[in-house]
Amino acid sequence: MNNSVYGSKKRISDIGLLFLIYLSAAIAVGILIGIVAYVFVRGISSINLTFLTTVTSAIRGTFGILGNIVNTLYIIVITIVIATPIGIGAAVYLTEYAKPGRLVNLIEFTTETLSGIPSIIYGLFGMVFFGTSLKLGFSILCGCLTLTIMILPIIISTTQSALKTVPMSYRSGAMGIGATKWYMIRTIILPSAMPGIVTAVILSIGRIVGESAALLFTAGSAYLLPKSFFGHVFTSGGTLTIQMYLSMSKAEYGNAFGIALILICVVLLINFLTKVVIKIGTKQ
């Protein structure tokens, strides 16, 4: 009697389950293609040079998103600069220094809780604490500080996973030749985990680009170009998602779908970069 798996006959239930798996995958891909195609058809006619390189002008009767693009770049850069060192530092502490116990469990529980809080609650907290208590008002800096809290769980958890994939032999070898723990982390552990850390940053950028509720309460909706490089941080600035929301609320569907198409391209680019980084990291 042949008990080999390869020699067994396929059951009808197995064939049916395999069909459902392929059907589910096809439905998921079909939904994605349908959404992208619909947004492309509705939004491509609105995208032109004026749309991308000017700001909205009631006098000229034009609609442009250059100011929103600049505001989005401001918020991405400032938030990543603030959140990345904190997130990586927390992940290094939890992975390399902290001993398993109540403190580590508390930090991990806090991180998991932060990742599950709705973004609109972050916006409410940011408006009250950063905007009112710290007197930042509706400003890009207020929005960046709020988003920093939002993306910390992504950076911490992803960086932790990357650090845990570094073989223990690397640590033992470095400590065996007399290297200090910080020197070992700085020169061996972090470079080895760099693809995972970069992935965390890229995923965080994707979260920032797609955020609207929290920024509506904190950063505001202004669309003008900055008058000064550093002074613009303390002024109101609406991102692409905020402008898309405002366009939809005014029934300007063409402009809204144009912005949506640009956001989809940005998200697809971020996902592509994430895949490339993960692929490069797995080859090393």
GROMACS .gro file of C-alpha atoms in nm:
model
  284
    1MET     CA    1   0.000   0.000   0.000
    2ASN     CA    2   0.138   0.338  -0.102
    3ASN     CA    3   0.114   0.586   0.187
    4SER     CA    4   0.308   0.859   0.009
    5VAL     CA    5   0.150   1.200  -0.009
    6TYR     CA    6   0.241   1.223  -0.377
    7GLY     CA    7   0.065   0.896  -0.448
    8SER     CA    8  -0.261   0.985  -0.274
    9LYS     CA    9  -0.569   1.074  -0.478
   10LYS     CA   10  -0.704   1.426  -0.475
   11ARG     CA   11  -1.028   1.455  -0.284
   12ILE     CA   12  -1.319   1.663  -0.403
   13SER     CA   13  -1.296   1.878  -0.089
   14ASP     CA   14  -0.930   1.957  -0.166
   15ILE     CA   15  -1.016   2.058  -0.521
   16GLY     CA   16  -1.302   2.274  -0.396
   17LEU     CA   17  -1.084   2.442  -0.136
   18LEU     CA   18  -0.813   2.510  -0.393
   19PHE     CA   19  -1.076   2.663  -0.621
   20LEU     CA   20  -1.196   2.892  -0.340
   21ILE     CA   21  -0.838   3.001  -0.269
   22TYR     CA   22  -0.776   3.096  -0.630
   23LEU     CA   23  -1.118   3.262  -0.648
   24SER     CA   24  -1.043   3.471  -0.338
   25ALA     CA   25  -0.710   3.579  -0.482
   26ALA     CA   26  -0.874   3.669  -0.812
   27ILE     CA   27  -1.142   3.874  -0.634
   28ALA     CA   28  -0.879   4.065  -0.432
   29VAL     CA   29  -0.674   4.144  -0.743
   30GLY     CA   30  -0.989   4.233  -0.936
   31ILE     CA   31  -1.101   4.479  -0.668
   32LEU     CA   32  -0.760   4.648  -0.668
   33ILE     CA   33  -0.752   4.672  -1.047
   34GLY     CA   34  -1.111   4.800  -1.050
   35ILE     CA   35  -1.040   5.076  -0.797
   36VAL     CA   36  -0.722   5.187  -0.973
   37ALA     CA   37  -0.890   5.181  -1.314
   38TYR     CA   38  -1.193   5.376  -1.192
   39VAL     CA   39  -0.982   5.643  -1.024
   40PHE     CA   40  -0.758   5.661  -1.331
   41VAL     CA   41  -1.050   5.712  -1.568
   42ARG     CA   42  -1.213   5.976  -1.345
   43GLY     CA   43  -0.895   6.160  -1.252
   44ILE     CA   44  -0.659   6.152  -1.550
   45SER     CA   45  -0.843   6.434  -1.728
   46SER     CA   46  -0.779   6.672  -1.435
   47ILE     CA   47  -0.404   6.620  -1.424
   48ASN     CA   48  -0.202   6.869  -1.623
   49LEU     CA   49   0.092   7.102  -1.576
   50THR     CA   50  -0.118   7.374  -1.415
   51PHE     CA   51  -0.271   7.120  -1.176
   52LEU     CA   52   0.072   7.009  -1.055
   53THR     CA   53   0.274   7.333  -1.059
   54THR     CA   54   0.038   7.603  -0.928
   55VAL     CA   55  -0.178   7.679  -0.628
   56THR     CA   56  -0.551   7.744  -0.637
   57SER     CA   57  -0.631   8.096  -0.754
   58ALA     CA   58  -0.981   8.246  -0.747
   59ILE     CA   59  -0.865   8.537  -0.962
   60ARG     CA   60  -0.726   8.317  -1.238
   61GLY     CA   61  -0.992   8.054  -1.191
   62THR     CA   62  -0.735   7.775  -1.169
   63PHE     CA   63  -0.694   7.481  -0.935
   64GLY     CA   64  -0.348   7.361  -0.835
   65ILE     CA   65  -0.200   7.135  -0.570
   66LEU     CA   66   0.162   7.250  -0.560
   67GLY     CA   67   0.114   7.398  -0.214
   68ASN     CA   68  -0.037   7.071  -0.090
   69ILE     CA   69   0.252   6.874  -0.238
   70VAL     CA   70   0.501   7.098  -0.057
   71ASN     CA   71   0.307   7.065   0.270
   72THR     CA   72   0.302   6.686   0.231
   73LEU     CA   73   0.680   6.682   0.184
   74TYR     CA   74   0.727   6.905   0.490
   75ILE     CA   75   0.517   6.673   0.706
   76ILE     CA   76   0.685   6.356   0.576
   77VAL     CA   77   1.039   6.482   0.633
   78ILE     CA   78   0.983   6.640   0.976
   79THR     CA   79   0.781   6.347   1.110
   80ILE     CA   80   1.035   6.089   0.993
   81VAL     CA   81   1.325   6.292   1.136
   82ILE     CA   82   1.155   6.305   1.477
   83ALA     CA   83   1.008   5.954   1.489
   84THR     CA   84   1.290   5.744   1.341
   85PRO     CA   85   1.554   5.797   1.614
   86ILE     CA   86   1.294   5.745   1.889
   87GLY     CA   87   1.151   5.432   1.728
   88ILE     CA   88   1.488   5.275   1.652
   89GLY     CA   89   1.617   5.361   1.999
   90ALA     CA   90   1.314   5.201   2.163
   91ALA     CA   91   1.351   4.890   1.948
   92VAL     CA   92   1.723   4.858   2.030
   93TYR     CA   93   1.648   4.892   2.401
   94LEU     CA   94   1.373   4.629   2.395
   95THR     CA   95   1.579   4.385   2.188
   96GLU     CA   96   1.934   4.429   2.314
   97TYR     CA   97   1.925   4.583   2.662
   98ALA     CA   98   1.595   4.519   2.838
   99LYS     CA   99   1.549   4.201   3.037
  100PRO     CA  100   1.215   4.021   2.993
  101GLY     CA  101   0.980   4.138   3.262
  102ARG     CA  102   0.699   4.374   3.351
  103LEU     CA  103   0.865   4.681   3.201
  104VAL     CA  104   0.918   4.518   2.862
  105ASN     CA  105   0.565   4.378   2.867
  106LEU     CA  106   0.430   4.723   2.953
  107ILE     CA  107   0.619   4.890   2.667
  108GLU     CA  108   0.511   4.626   2.417
  109PHE     CA  109   0.151   4.649   2.538
  110THR     CA  110   0.165   5.027   2.501
  111THR     CA  111   0.302   4.994   2.148
  112GLU     CA  112   0.027   4.752   2.048
  113THR     CA  113  -0.236   4.981   2.200
  114LEU     CA  114  -0.103   5.284   2.014
  115SER     CA  115  -0.123   5.100   1.684
  116GLY     CA  116  -0.492   5.025   1.740
  117ILE     CA  117  -0.614   5.372   1.835
  118PRO     CA  118  -0.825   5.542   1.561
  119SER     CA  119  -0.646   5.826   1.389
  120ILE     CA  120  -0.920   6.076   1.467
  121ILE     CA  121  -0.848   6.029   1.839
  122TYR     CA  122  -0.484   6.111   1.769
  123GLY     CA  123  -0.606   6.425   1.597
  124LEU     CA  124  -0.819   6.523   1.896
  125PHE     CA  125  -0.529   6.465   2.134
  126GLY     CA  126  -0.287   6.655   1.909
  127MET     CA  127  -0.523   6.950   1.878
  128VAL     CA  128  -0.573   6.975   2.255
  129PHE     CA  129  -0.218   6.899   2.371
  130PHE     CA  130   0.013   7.025   2.096
  131GLY     CA  131  -0.220   7.285   1.948
  132THR     CA  132  -0.379   7.435   2.260
  133SER     CA  133  -0.158   7.346   2.558
  134LEU     CA  134   0.175   7.400   2.375
  135LYS     CA  135   0.022   7.688   2.175
  136LEU     CA  136   0.125   7.554   1.835
  137GLY     CA  137  -0.222   7.610   1.693
  138PHE     CA  138  -0.304   7.479   1.348
  139SER     CA  139   0.046   7.425   1.214
  140ILE     CA  140   0.258   7.176   1.026
  141LEU     CA  141   0.467   7.118   1.339
  142CYS     CA  142   0.154   7.031   1.539
  143GLY     CA  143   0.057   6.779   1.271
  144CYS     CA  144   0.408   6.632   1.262
  145LEU     CA  145   0.419   6.579   1.637
  146THR     CA  146   0.079   6.408   1.624
  147LEU     CA  147   0.185   6.182   1.338
  148THR     CA  148   0.506   6.098   1.524
  149ILE     CA  149   0.300   5.928   1.794
  150MET     CA  150   0.098   5.749   1.528
  151ILE     CA  151   0.390   5.594   1.338
  152LEU     CA  152   0.605   5.501   1.637
  153PRO     CA  153   0.440   5.157   1.672
  154ILE     CA  154   0.521   5.080   1.307
  155ILE     CA  155   0.887   5.175   1.342
  156ILE     CA  156   0.932   5.003   1.679
  157SER     CA  157   0.768   4.672   1.589
  158THR     CA  158   0.926   4.646   1.241
  159THR     CA  159   1.270   4.739   1.372
  160GLN     CA  160   1.238   4.486   1.653
  161SER     CA  161   1.159   4.213   1.402
  162ALA     CA  162   1.460   4.317   1.193
  163LEU     CA  163   1.694   4.314   1.495
  164LYS     CA  164   1.573   3.970   1.601
  165THR     CA  165   1.662   3.825   1.260
  166VAL     CA  166   2.031   3.907   1.313
  167PRO     CA  167   2.200   3.577   1.415
  168MET     CA  168   2.314   3.545   1.775
  169SER     CA  169   2.655   3.432   1.646
  170TYR     CA  170   2.717   3.791   1.533
  171ARG     CA  171   2.666   3.913   1.887
  172SER     CA  172   2.871   3.635   2.044
  173GLY     CA  173   3.158   3.683   1.799
  174ALA     CA  174   3.174   4.058   1.856
  175MET     CA  175   3.161   4.027   2.232
  176GLY     CA  176   3.418   3.746   2.218
  177ILE     CA  177   3.682   3.968   2.058
  178GLY     CA  178   3.636   4.235   2.326
  179ALA     CA  179   3.392   4.475   2.157
  180THR     CA  180   3.164   4.678   2.381
  181LYS     CA  181   2.793   4.622   2.352
  182TRP     CA  182   2.724   4.964   2.200
  183TYR     CA  183   3.008   4.923   1.953
  184MET     CA  184   2.869   4.583   1.856
  185ILE     CA  185   2.519   4.726   1.807
  186ARG     CA  186   2.645   5.027   1.612
  187THR     CA  187   2.882   4.845   1.378
  188ILE     CA  188   2.728   4.498   1.339
  189ILE     CA  189   2.365   4.470   1.454
  190LEU     CA  190   2.222   4.791   1.306
  191PRO     CA  191   2.394   4.755   0.965
  192SER     CA  192   2.274   4.394   0.943
  193ALA     CA  193   1.918   4.499   1.025
  194MET     CA  194   1.925   4.807   0.801
  195PRO     CA  195   1.695   4.665   0.527
  196GLY     CA  196   1.426   4.603   0.789
  197ILE     CA  197   1.474   4.948   0.938
  198VAL     CA  198   1.443   5.108   0.595
  199THR     CA  199   1.127   4.906   0.539
  200ALA     CA  200   0.986   5.046   0.865
  201VAL     CA  201   1.058   5.400   0.749
  202ILE     CA  202   0.900   5.341   0.409
  203LEU     CA  203   0.587   5.190   0.565
  204SER     CA  204   0.568   5.489   0.799
  205ILE     CA  205   0.586   5.727   0.504
  206GLY     CA  206   0.294   5.540   0.350
  207ARG     CA  207   0.093   5.593   0.670
  208ILE     CA  208   0.178   5.963   0.670
  209VAL     CA  209   0.083   6.012   0.306
  210GLY     CA  210  -0.257   5.851   0.354
  211GLU     CA  211  -0.350   6.024   0.680
  212SER     CA  212  -0.622   6.287   0.683
  213ALA     CA  213  -0.834   6.280   1.002
  214ALA     CA  214  -0.551   6.359   1.243
  215LEU     CA  215  -0.406   6.630   1.018
  216LEU     CA  216  -0.741   6.798   0.968
  217PHE     CA  217  -0.750   6.870   1.342
  218THR     CA  218  -0.386   6.971   1.378
  219ALA     CA  219  -0.221   7.092   1.057
  220GLY     CA  220  -0.522   7.264   0.905
  221SER     CA  221  -0.601   7.301   0.536
  222ALA     CA  222  -0.403   7.597   0.400
  223TYR     CA  223  -0.267   7.545   0.049
  224LEU     CA  224  -0.036   7.845  -0.004
  225LEU     CA  225   0.333   7.807  -0.084
  226PRO     CA  226   0.580   7.879   0.200
  227LYS     CA  227   0.712   8.234   0.233
  228SER     CA  228   1.013   8.115   0.436
  229PHE     CA  229   1.167   7.770   0.469
  230PHE     CA  230   1.160   7.739   0.847
  231GLY     CA  231   0.872   7.976   0.920
  232HIS     CA  232   0.636   7.758   0.720
  233VAL     CA  233   0.658   7.492   0.990
  234PHE     CA  234   0.456   7.713   1.226
  235THR     CA  235   0.182   7.791   0.974
  236SER     CA  236  -0.119   7.587   0.868
  237GLY     CA  237  -0.062   7.346   0.581
  238GLY     CA  238  -0.301   7.102   0.418
  239THR     CA  239  -0.166   6.783   0.261
  240LEU     CA  240  -0.289   6.610  -0.053
  241THR     CA  241  -0.536   6.397   0.144
  242ILE     CA  242  -0.680   6.704   0.315
  243GLN     CA  243  -0.724   6.879  -0.019
  244MET     CA  244  -0.891   6.571  -0.165
  245TYR     CA  245  -1.137   6.570   0.126
  246LEU     CA  246  -1.213   6.939   0.076
  247SER     CA  247  -1.262   6.893  -0.298
  248MET     CA  248  -1.507   6.610  -0.238
  249SER     CA  249  -1.699   6.818   0.018
  250LYS     CA  250  -1.735   7.092  -0.247
  251ALA     CA  251  -1.849   6.841  -0.511
  252GLU     CA  252  -1.533   6.908  -0.717
  253TYR     CA  253  -1.510   6.543  -0.812
  254GLY     CA  254  -1.268   6.587  -1.101
  255ASN     CA  255  -1.009   6.756  -0.882
  256ALA     CA  256  -1.067   6.502  -0.603
  257PHE     CA  257  -1.012   6.207  -0.836
  258GLY     CA  258  -0.703   6.376  -0.980
  259ILE     CA  259  -0.552   6.401  -0.633
  260ALA     CA  260  -0.662   6.043  -0.560
  261LEU     CA  261  -0.478   5.923  -0.870
  262ILE     CA  262  -0.159   6.094  -0.756
  263LEU     CA  263  -0.196   5.941  -0.408
  264ILE     CA  264  -0.245   5.594  -0.557
  265CYS     CA  265   0.073   5.638  -0.762
  266VAL     CA  266   0.259   5.744  -0.447
  267VAL     CA  267   0.128   5.445  -0.249
  268LEU     CA  268   0.215   5.203  -0.529
  269LEU     CA  269   0.564   5.354  -0.547
  270ILE     CA  270   0.607   5.314  -0.170
  271ASN     CA  271   0.493   4.951  -0.184
  272PHE     CA  272   0.731   4.886  -0.472
  273LEU     CA  273   1.020   5.036  -0.279
  274THR     CA  274   0.926   4.824   0.022
  275LYS     CA  275   0.936   4.506  -0.187
  276VAL     CA  276   1.272   4.603  -0.335
  277VAL     CA  277   1.422   4.674   0.007
  278ILE     CA  278   1.292   4.344   0.148
  279LYS     CA  279   1.428   4.157  -0.152
  280ILE     CA  280   1.769   4.318  -0.116
  281GLY     CA  281   1.770   4.245   0.256
  282THR     CA  282   1.691   3.876   0.209
  283LYS     CA  283   1.979   3.835  -0.036
  284GLN     CA  284   2.235   3.965   0.212
   0.00000   0.00000   0.00000
